Amino acid sequence: MGDEAVVILRNVSKAYVVGREKFMVLLNVSAEFYRGEMVGIHGPSGAGKTTLLRIIAGLERPDTGTVIVSGYDLGTLDEAGLSLLRNNIISYIPQDYGLVEDFTVQENVEMPLLIGGVRREVRKERVAEALSYVGMQGKERVKVRYLSGGEKQRVAIARALVTTPSVLLADEPTANLDYENAMRVAGVLKGISRDFGTAVIIVTHDQRILDLMDRCYTLIDGVLRPVSPPEALP
Ligand SMILES: Nc1ncnc2c1ncn2[C@@H]1O[C@H](COP(=O)(O)OP(=O)(O)OP(=O)(O)O)[C@@H](O)[C@H]1O
Ligand SMILES: [Mg+2]
């Protein structure tokens, strides 16, 4: 594991106002995530896990606090700057995969490179590499809507991987998968942290994959706390 902090959160707070009521979702969240590690965040439904990932991805802004990703202070960037970062440095896989169902596997995985203005031949090569990494080669021409849940998740990972991001965020990537598929998806994510030095941050309730994490946090009522590694327990 490297000692380069790729994501730094300092006193990040966020509230939602619904009608006249204000709900605190994140309370002074501070943490650092390093190059090449896979970190799990778990906690009860409604604890703010998705909100936290979306804030790290630059899809939402915190009310207060600082988010630094790969040296960029997200609070100083405008929407164009955040889009650029999302297309090059940060990959976010939402809980519902975020794929375009009527597009083929190839078209979905190619999209970040098209947006990034990458040449056609290079796009083809990089898509092939990403699909082969997740074990989805040969499915290029299939429309995403015909894939199984496990296959969709792996295509979503390929799309996230195709830009070789510094940070990969995955929201409940194994939630709807059987044991075999869950372990396969978690194994691919672990491989990405090792092979590409990506900081992989995973929101999960899934006890089956927690053992694969280098570290874990719990998020309860908006408060993020590190979980002691098992070997530190008496
Ligand atoms: N745009 C919004 N407006 C108002 N409230 C919101 C908004 N987005 C999220 N919330 C609320 O913030 C809280 C945290 O939501 P979040 O989706 O981050 O939780 P979560 O930990 O991901 O939950 P789950 O495990 O069910 O996915 C919830 O109470 C939710 O209803
Ligand atoms: Mg969520």
Short mmCIF file of C-alpha atoms and ligand atoms in Angstrom, two decimals:
data_model
loop_
_atom_site.label_atom_id
_atom_site.label_comp_id
_atom_site.label_asym_id
_atom_site.label_seq_id
_atom_site.Cartn_x
_atom_site.Cartn_y
_atom_site.Cartn_z
CA MET A 1 0.00 0.00 0.00
CA GLY A 2 1.35 3.42 -0.92
CA ASP A 3 1.35 6.32 1.50
CA GLU A 4 -0.09 8.83 -0.96
CA ALA A 5 -3.50 10.13 0.22
CA VAL A 6 -5.62 10.25 -2.93
CA VAL A 7 -8.77 11.36 -1.14
CA ILE A 8 -8.74 13.68 1.84
CA LEU A 9 -11.95 14.59 3.66
CA ARG A 10 -11.79 17.30 6.30
CA ASN A 11 -14.82 18.04 8.48
CA VAL A 12 -17.30 17.37 5.71
CA SER A 13 -20.90 18.09 6.71
CA LYS A 14 -24.09 17.92 4.70
CA ALA A 15 -27.75 18.52 5.55
CA TYR A 16 -30.90 18.19 3.49
CA VAL A 17 -33.73 20.60 4.03
CA VAL A 18 -37.16 19.08 3.54
CA GLY A 19 -39.95 21.57 4.10
CA ARG A 20 -39.05 23.38 7.28
CA GLU A 21 -36.97 20.57 8.68
CA LYS A 22 -33.26 20.17 8.32
CA PHE A 23 -31.77 16.66 8.36
CA MET A 24 -28.07 16.29 9.02
CA VAL A 25 -26.76 13.52 6.76
CA LEU A 26 -22.99 13.83 7.30
CA LEU A 27 -21.45 15.23 10.46
CA ASN A 28 -17.84 16.43 10.40
CA VAL A 29 -16.61 13.51 8.36
CA SER A 30 -12.81 13.33 8.18
CA ALA A 31 -10.84 10.53 6.53
CA GLU A 32 -8.01 9.76 4.14
CA PHE A 33 -7.92 7.11 1.46
CA TYR A 34 -4.63 5.95 0.02
CA ARG A 35 -3.26 4.80 -3.31
CA GLY A 36 -3.69 1.05 -3.91
CA GLU A 37 -6.01 0.26 -1.01
CA MET A 38 -9.54 -1.11 -0.95
CA VAL A 39 -11.67 0.36 1.81
CA GLY A 40 -15.17 -0.66 2.84
CA ILE A 41 -17.80 1.66 4.27
CA HIS A 42 -20.79 0.05 5.88
CA GLY A 43 -23.69 1.27 7.92
CA PRO A 44 -27.47 1.16 8.19
CA SER A 45 -29.85 2.31 5.48
CA GLY A 46 -30.16 6.08 5.40
CA ALA A 47 -26.83 6.61 7.20
CA GLY A 48 -25.48 8.81 4.39
CA LYS A 49 -23.23 6.33 2.56
CA THR A 50 -24.40 7.16 -0.96
CA THR A 51 -24.30 10.87 -0.15
CA LEU A 52 -20.67 10.50 0.98
CA LEU A 53 -19.65 8.69 -2.23
CA ARG A 54 -21.42 11.31 -4.38
CA ILE A 55 -19.58 14.08 -2.52
CA ILE A 56 -16.20 12.39 -3.14
CA ALA A 57 -17.22 11.97 -6.81
CA GLY A 58 -17.97 15.68 -7.07
CA LEU A 59 -21.61 14.98 -7.90
CA GLU A 60 -22.79 16.79 -4.78
CA ARG A 61 -21.19 19.54 -2.77
CA PRO A 62 -20.88 19.46 1.00
CA ASP A 63 -22.30 22.36 3.04
CA THR A 64 -19.01 22.76 4.89
CA GLY A 65 -15.63 21.06 4.89
CA THR A 66 -13.00 20.20 2.33
CA VAL A 67 -12.73 17.39 -0.20
CA ILE A 68 -9.37 16.92 -1.92
CA VAL A 69 -9.01 14.32 -4.68
CA SER A 70 -5.62 13.75 -6.31
CA GLY A 71 -4.52 17.14 -5.03
CA TYR A 72 -7.57 19.00 -6.39
CA ASP A 73 -9.72 20.83 -3.87
CA LEU A 74 -13.20 20.08 -5.26
CA GLY A 75 -14.62 23.19 -3.60
CA THR A 76 -12.51 25.41 -5.85
CA LEU A 77 -13.66 23.77 -9.11
CA ASP A 78 -16.65 24.79 -11.23
CA GLU A 79 -18.95 22.26 -12.95
CA ALA A 80 -16.65 22.00 -16.00
CA GLY A 81 -13.67 21.28 -13.77
CA LEU A 82 -15.62 18.67 -11.81
CA SER A 83 -16.74 16.97 -15.06
CA LEU A 84 -13.16 16.82 -16.24
CA LEU A 85 -12.12 15.24 -12.95
CA ARG A 86 -14.99 12.74 -13.13
CA ASN A 87 -13.91 11.73 -16.60
CA ASN A 88 -10.24 11.27 -15.77
CA ILE A 89 -9.51 10.80 -12.10
CA ILE A 90 -12.65 9.67 -10.30
CA SER A 91 -14.94 6.82 -11.36
CA TYR A 92 -18.25 6.34 -9.60
CA ILE A 93 -20.39 3.23 -10.03
CA PRO A 94 -23.89 3.92 -8.74
CA GLN A 95 -26.01 1.24 -7.09
CA ASP A 96 -28.05 0.73 -10.29
CA TYR A 97 -24.86 0.44 -12.43
CA GLY A 98 -25.57 3.68 -14.34
CA LEU A 99 -25.30 1.91 -17.70
CA VAL A 100 -27.36 2.79 -20.78
CA GLU A 101 -29.50 -0.34 -21.19
CA ASP A 102 -30.17 0.13 -24.92
CA PHE A 103 -26.50 0.62 -25.75
CA THR A 104 -24.13 -2.27 -26.31
CA VAL A 105 -21.40 -3.28 -23.88
CA GLN A 106 -18.83 -1.73 -26.24
CA GLU A 107 -20.73 1.58 -26.46
CA ASN A 108 -21.14 1.83 -22.69
CA VAL A 109 -17.52 1.14 -21.87
CA GLU A 110 -16.30 3.43 -24.66
CA MET A 111 -18.34 6.41 -23.48
CA PRO A 112 -15.84 8.02 -21.07
CA LEU A 113 -13.15 7.81 -23.77
CA LEU A 114 -15.44 9.35 -26.40
CA ILE A 115 -16.18 12.21 -24.01
CA GLY A 116 -12.45 12.50 -23.36
CA GLY A 117 -11.74 12.83 -27.09
CA VAL A 118 -9.59 9.69 -27.29
CA ARG A 119 -8.78 8.47 -30.83
CA ARG A 120 -10.84 5.60 -32.25
CA GLU A 121 -8.03 3.00 -32.44
CA VAL A 122 -6.91 3.79 -28.90
CA ARG A 123 -10.52 3.59 -27.67
CA LYS A 124 -10.93 0.17 -29.21
CA GLU A 125 -7.75 -1.10 -27.62
CA ARG A 126 -8.54 0.27 -24.16
CA VAL A 127 -12.15 -1.02 -24.21
CA ALA A 128 -10.86 -4.48 -25.19
CA GLU A 129 -8.34 -4.38 -22.32
CA ALA A 130 -10.94 -3.27 -19.77
CA LEU A 131 -13.47 -5.90 -20.89
CA SER A 132 -10.87 -8.61 -20.81
CA TYR A 133 -9.81 -7.50 -17.29
CA VAL A 134 -13.35 -8.04 -15.99
CA GLY A 135 -13.86 -11.22 -18.03
CA MET A 136 -16.44 -9.78 -20.42
CA GLN A 137 -14.56 -10.10 -23.70
CA GLY A 138 -16.74 -11.49 -26.48
CA LYS A 139 -19.84 -9.62 -25.20
CA GLU A 140 -19.00 -6.32 -26.93
CA ARG A 141 -22.04 -6.30 -29.21
CA VAL A 142 -24.63 -7.39 -26.67
CA LYS A 143 -27.07 -4.76 -25.44
CA VAL A 144 -26.71 -4.20 -21.71
CA ARG A 145 -30.39 -4.94 -21.10
CA TYR A 146 -29.81 -8.62 -21.93
CA LEU A 147 -27.01 -9.09 -19.38
CA SER A 148 -27.32 -10.70 -15.95
CA GLY A 149 -26.81 -8.60 -12.81
CA GLY A 150 -23.28 -9.89 -12.32
CA GLU A 151 -22.40 -9.15 -15.94
CA LYS A 152 -23.86 -5.63 -15.72
CA GLN A 153 -21.78 -4.97 -12.63
CA ARG A 154 -18.63 -6.14 -14.42
CA VAL A 155 -19.43 -3.95 -17.44
CA ALA A 156 -19.94 -1.03 -15.06
CA ILE A 157 -16.52 -1.79 -13.56
CA ALA A 158 -14.97 -1.96 -17.04
CA ARG A 159 -16.44 1.44 -17.85
CA ALA A 160 -15.09 2.80 -14.57
CA LEU A 161 -11.69 1.25 -15.24
CA VAL A 162 -11.26 2.32 -18.87
CA THR A 163 -9.94 5.76 -17.85
CA THR A 164 -7.56 4.20 -15.26
CA PRO A 165 -8.83 6.47 -12.48
CA SER A 166 -6.99 7.28 -9.25
CA VAL A 167 -10.20 6.72 -7.28
CA LEU A 168 -12.94 4.19 -7.91
CA LEU A 169 -16.15 4.48 -5.90
CA ALA A 170 -18.66 1.62 -5.94
CA ASP A 171 -22.06 1.77 -4.24
CA GLU A 172 -23.23 -1.69 -3.08
CA PRO A 173 -21.52 -3.48 -5.98
CA THR A 174 -22.46 -6.96 -4.75
CA ALA A 175 -25.89 -6.24 -3.26
CA ASN A 176 -27.96 -8.27 -5.71
CA LEU A 177 -25.47 -10.98 -6.57
CA ASP A 178 -25.22 -14.61 -5.55
CA TYR A 179 -22.11 -15.76 -3.68
CA GLU A 180 -20.06 -16.72 -6.73
CA ASN A 181 -20.77 -13.47 -8.59
CA ALA A 182 -20.28 -11.34 -5.48
CA MET A 183 -16.84 -12.85 -4.87
CA ARG A 184 -15.91 -12.45 -8.52
CA VAL A 185 -16.92 -8.76 -8.59
CA ALA A 186 -15.16 -8.09 -5.28
CA GLY A 187 -12.07 -9.91 -6.58
CA VAL A 188 -11.99 -7.72 -9.70
CA LEU A 189 -12.25 -4.57 -7.55
CA LYS A 190 -9.47 -5.82 -5.28
CA GLY A 191 -7.33 -6.54 -8.34
CA ILE A 192 -7.85 -2.99 -9.61
CA SER A 193 -6.56 -1.54 -6.34
CA ARG A 194 -3.45 -3.74 -6.58
CA ASP A 195 -2.77 -3.67 -10.33
CA PHE A 196 -3.44 0.01 -11.01
CA GLY A 197 -2.77 1.61 -7.61
CA THR A 198 -6.36 2.87 -7.59
CA ALA A 199 -7.93 3.80 -4.25
CA VAL A 200 -11.09 1.66 -4.29
CA ILE A 201 -13.85 2.76 -1.90
CA ILE A 202 -16.81 0.46 -1.57
CA VAL A 203 -20.11 1.00 0.20
CA THR A 204 -21.36 -2.39 1.26
CA HIS A 205 -23.60 -4.27 3.68
CA ASP A 206 -22.17 -7.49 2.37
CA GLN A 207 -20.40 -9.47 5.11
CA ARG A 208 -19.14 -11.91 2.45
CA ILE A 209 -16.74 -9.37 0.97
CA LEU A 210 -15.64 -7.45 4.08
CA ASP A 211 -12.67 -9.81 4.56
CA LEU A 212 -11.23 -8.62 1.25
CA MET A 213 -11.00 -5.01 2.45
CA ASP A 214 -7.72 -3.50 3.61
CA ARG A 215 -9.66 -1.28 6.03
CA CYS A 216 -13.25 -0.54 6.96
CA TYR A 217 -15.27 2.36 8.26
CA THR A 218 -18.74 2.46 9.71
CA LEU A 219 -21.09 5.32 8.96
CA ILE A 220 -23.84 5.64 11.52
CA ASP A 221 -26.13 8.65 11.68
CA GLY A 222 -23.67 10.65 9.60
CA VAL A 223 -20.64 9.88 11.79
CA LEU A 224 -17.75 8.04 10.10
CA ARG A 225 -15.55 5.87 12.31
CA PRO A 226 -12.68 3.53 11.44
CA VAL A 227 -13.23 -0.11 12.33
CA SER A 228 -10.24 -1.67 14.07
CA PRO A 229 -8.62 -4.37 11.97
CA PRO A 230 -9.43 -7.87 13.31
CA GLU A 231 -5.77 -8.55 14.13
CA ALA A 232 -5.80 -5.55 16.50
CA LEU A 233 -8.52 -7.18 18.63
CA PRO A 234 -7.49 -9.16 21.70
N1 LIG B 1 -31.71 14.99 -2.39
C1 LIG B 1 -32.16 14.69 -1.16
N2 LIG B 1 -33.08 15.45 -0.53
C2 LIG B 1 -33.50 15.16 0.70
N3 LIG B 1 -33.07 14.13 1.45
C3 LIG B 1 -32.15 13.34 0.88
C4 LIG B 1 -31.64 13.56 -0.44
N4 LIG B 1 -30.73 12.60 -0.72
C5 LIG B 1 -30.67 11.81 0.37
N5 LIG B 1 -31.51 12.25 1.34
C6 LIG B 1 -31.67 11.66 2.66
O1 LIG B 1 -30.39 11.59 3.28
C7 LIG B 1 -30.27 10.40 4.05
C8 LIG B 1 -29.02 9.63 3.61
O2 LIG B 1 -29.24 9.11 2.30
P1 LIG B 1 -28.20 8.15 1.60
O3 LIG B 1 -28.79 7.78 0.30
O4 LIG B 1 -26.88 8.80 1.59
O5 LIG B 1 -28.18 6.92 2.60
P2 LIG B 1 -27.49 5.48 2.45
O6 LIG B 1 -26.63 5.28 3.65
O7 LIG B 1 -26.85 5.37 1.13
O8 LIG B 1 -28.74 4.49 2.54
P3 LIG B 1 -28.98 3.07 1.80
O9 LIG B 1 -28.16 2.04 2.55
O10 LIG B 1 -30.46 2.81 1.98
O11 LIG B 1 -28.61 3.21 0.36
C9 LIG B 1 -31.57 9.63 3.87
O12 LIG B 1 -32.37 9.90 5.00
C10 LIG B 1 -32.17 10.23 2.63
O13 LIG B 1 -33.56 10.17 2.65
MG MG B 2 -27.20 4.20 -0.54
#
